[in-house]
């Protein structure tokens, strides 16, 4: 399948076909318009059509062309920011509801797979959390504390003396039973077909240009159509309906993944995570056409737009993998993706934080974005239908956690520092230095130019000013995109938006030079 969020191909994109849908060509009406055909959008649309609502889904790329096509799809209630931290940040009630909602999310995904007979290799596996070498030395009580906190939250976790990692004795671990895994693109393809079979409409190649809430909500598309509806669910991974508030409370990170062949049954199926920040995450993709499994290992995260060294990160992942899984063979996949990290650890799922009626968002996925997406499906459906939901307060996008002030300050100082790009020299002094297939930011007087030379040698220039809040974008040579270091907007080499919060493409390169 084609991705619209970068050049690299994930193992899932390479091994699945997604159904094709037309672009919206005329004005339309629906009960609910869902923007975004990733897991959050399609699970929301699916639950709403099952409730008999008339739903339109639009996406500017293909189904699963965003982060859900690049995930590793650990379906887990072993919350990656840790139950201990949730307790400290939000209290024990929140830790219990976090556990309950992520557990319900895995169950819900399993139920959808079964009801719709989706062939996506859904399976239940154990999850194993083990200490990194550093944490073994410096934080030996970490596992015990998380064990107690997870139990208090209601998770049937066990403390194990060993971990089924063949190459290295990583020692004790926490075992989380009844986690899940599946092929995320085949899953979403099945959900998309089910939505249409149940009367929903999906339009791809359809970019939402504005979101208007209130008594008469409507979504306007870049091609000039209007979708009138009673409610809008903005499931664009990074919300395009809220330009500021949410983006001050979460930060975008790039994360990297390799897939290495491994003989069938050489690695025990399971989800594996270690404890540093950033952490590593591991699972298998079973049943490839060659009969081998693919061992999928991720990690090496960094803030979006603030590093451009993908090859080095893939090498680190490979080294880490070979030490722990010596059966790993050739690396056959390398890809990257983006996650939004909320300062207080929990996703933002609910009414648009500016209070505009009838607009809802789902964002703040963190490393648990697949289950957060499934939670969005259940929670947004209840909110749209006016039903109470016990998770509403936990995930309320308006919440302000006083205890997250330190993290918020750190992230927002980091964002502020990115604006100094306006006074720094460009990445390259001269466009002639840009090799085919590469890009660089040039300084031309007061202007910053995003210059990309295509494979045939033609130079394409745009303004390097991000159309969200005017940071200067930077070149991502791994994905061939322009990435904004402030709130994670991303643009393809020709300036088209591939990730919000930006809605508009990069502007044309300024022609005049005002010194
Ligand atoms: C490498 C990687 C590994 C991960 N591993 C895990 C994991 O193991 N477990 C886990 O739980 N989570 C994981 N995550 C997180 C999880 O995959 C994501 O949080 C989740 O897929 C996000 O789903 P989404 O529906 O919010 O966004 P997306 O899948 O990105 O969907 C958003 C859609 O909105 C569309 N869109 C955006 N703007 C517009 C617009 N203006 N008009 C129209 N359409 C628009 C996009 O084209 C896109 O298709 C991982 C993420 C990555 C990148
Ligand atoms: S994403 Fe906010 S300024 Fe670019």
mmCIF file of N, CA and C and ligand atoms in Angstrom, residues 419 466-471 484-489 491 501-502, ligand 2:
data_model
loop_
_atom_site.group_PDB
_atom_site.id
_atom_site.type_symbol
_atom_site.label_atom_id
_atom_site.label_comp_id
_atom_site.label_asym_id
_atom_site.label_seq_id
_atom_site.Cartn_x
_atom_site.Cartn_y
_atom_site.Cartn_z
ATOM 1 N N UNK A 419 12.435 28.573 17.965
ATOM 2 C CA UNK A 419 12.192 29.794 17.184
ATOM 3 C C UNK A 419 13.489 30.554 16.890
ATOM 4 N N UNK A 466 6.641 27.119 9.014
ATOM 5 C CA UNK A 466 5.547 26.189 9.290
ATOM 6 C C UNK A 466 4.234 26.961 9.334
ATOM 7 N N UNK A 467 3.219 26.395 8.675
ATOM 8 C CA UNK A 467 1.941 27.114 8.593
ATOM 9 C C UNK A 467 1.099 26.949 9.853
ATOM 10 N N UNK A 468 1.628 26.257 10.869
ATOM 11 C CA UNK A 468 0.924 26.222 12.145
ATOM 12 C C UNK A 468 1.230 27.500 12.912
ATOM 13 N N UNK A 469 2.378 27.581 13.570
ATOM 14 C CA UNK A 469 2.679 28.776 14.358
ATOM 15 C C UNK A 469 4.076 29.314 14.044
ATOM 16 N N UNK A 470 4.492 29.148 12.789
ATOM 17 C CA UNK A 470 5.643 29.889 12.236
ATOM 18 C C UNK A 470 7.020 29.503 12.765
ATOM 19 N N UNK A 471 7.204 28.278 13.238
ATOM 20 C CA UNK A 471 8.580 27.794 13.433
ATOM 21 C C UNK A 471 9.186 27.512 12.055
ATOM 22 N N UNK A 484 8.490 19.928 11.484
ATOM 23 C CA UNK A 484 8.547 21.121 12.333
ATOM 24 C C UNK A 484 8.971 20.726 13.753
ATOM 25 N N UNK A 485 10.031 21.361 14.274
ATOM 26 C CA UNK A 485 10.538 20.977 15.593
ATOM 27 C C UNK A 485 9.672 21.504 16.745
ATOM 28 N N UNK A 486 8.640 22.281 16.431
ATOM 29 C CA UNK A 486 7.849 22.857 17.532
ATOM 30 C C UNK A 486 6.712 21.934 17.966
ATOM 31 N N UNK A 487 5.744 21.671 17.088
ATOM 32 C CA UNK A 487 4.591 20.850 17.502
ATOM 33 C C UNK A 487 4.376 19.656 16.587
ATOM 34 N N UNK A 488 5.367 19.385 15.708
ATOM 35 C CA UNK A 488 5.334 18.124 14.972
ATOM 36 C C UNK A 488 4.612 18.134 13.643
ATOM 37 N N UNK A 489 4.230 19.302 13.129
ATOM 38 C CA UNK A 489 3.656 19.289 11.772
ATOM 39 C C UNK A 489 4.707 18.762 10.814
ATOM 40 N N UNK A 491 5.532 18.001 6.443
ATOM 41 C CA UNK A 491 5.156 18.340 5.068
ATOM 42 C C UNK A 491 5.988 17.463 4.139
ATOM 43 N N UNK A 501 -0.333 19.614 13.526
ATOM 44 C CA UNK A 501 -1.509 20.478 13.495
ATOM 45 C C UNK A 501 -1.639 21.416 12.293
ATOM 46 N N UNK A 502 -0.608 21.553 11.456
ATOM 47 C CA UNK A 502 -0.774 22.427 10.294
ATOM 48 C C UNK A 502 -1.887 21.886 9.403
HETATM 49 S S1 LIG B 2 3.896 22.599 14.304
HETATM 50 FE FE1 LIG B 2 3.536 24.368 15.441
HETATM 51 S S2 LIG B 2 4.805 25.820 14.541
HETATM 52 FE FE2 LIG B 2 5.076 24.080 13.336
#
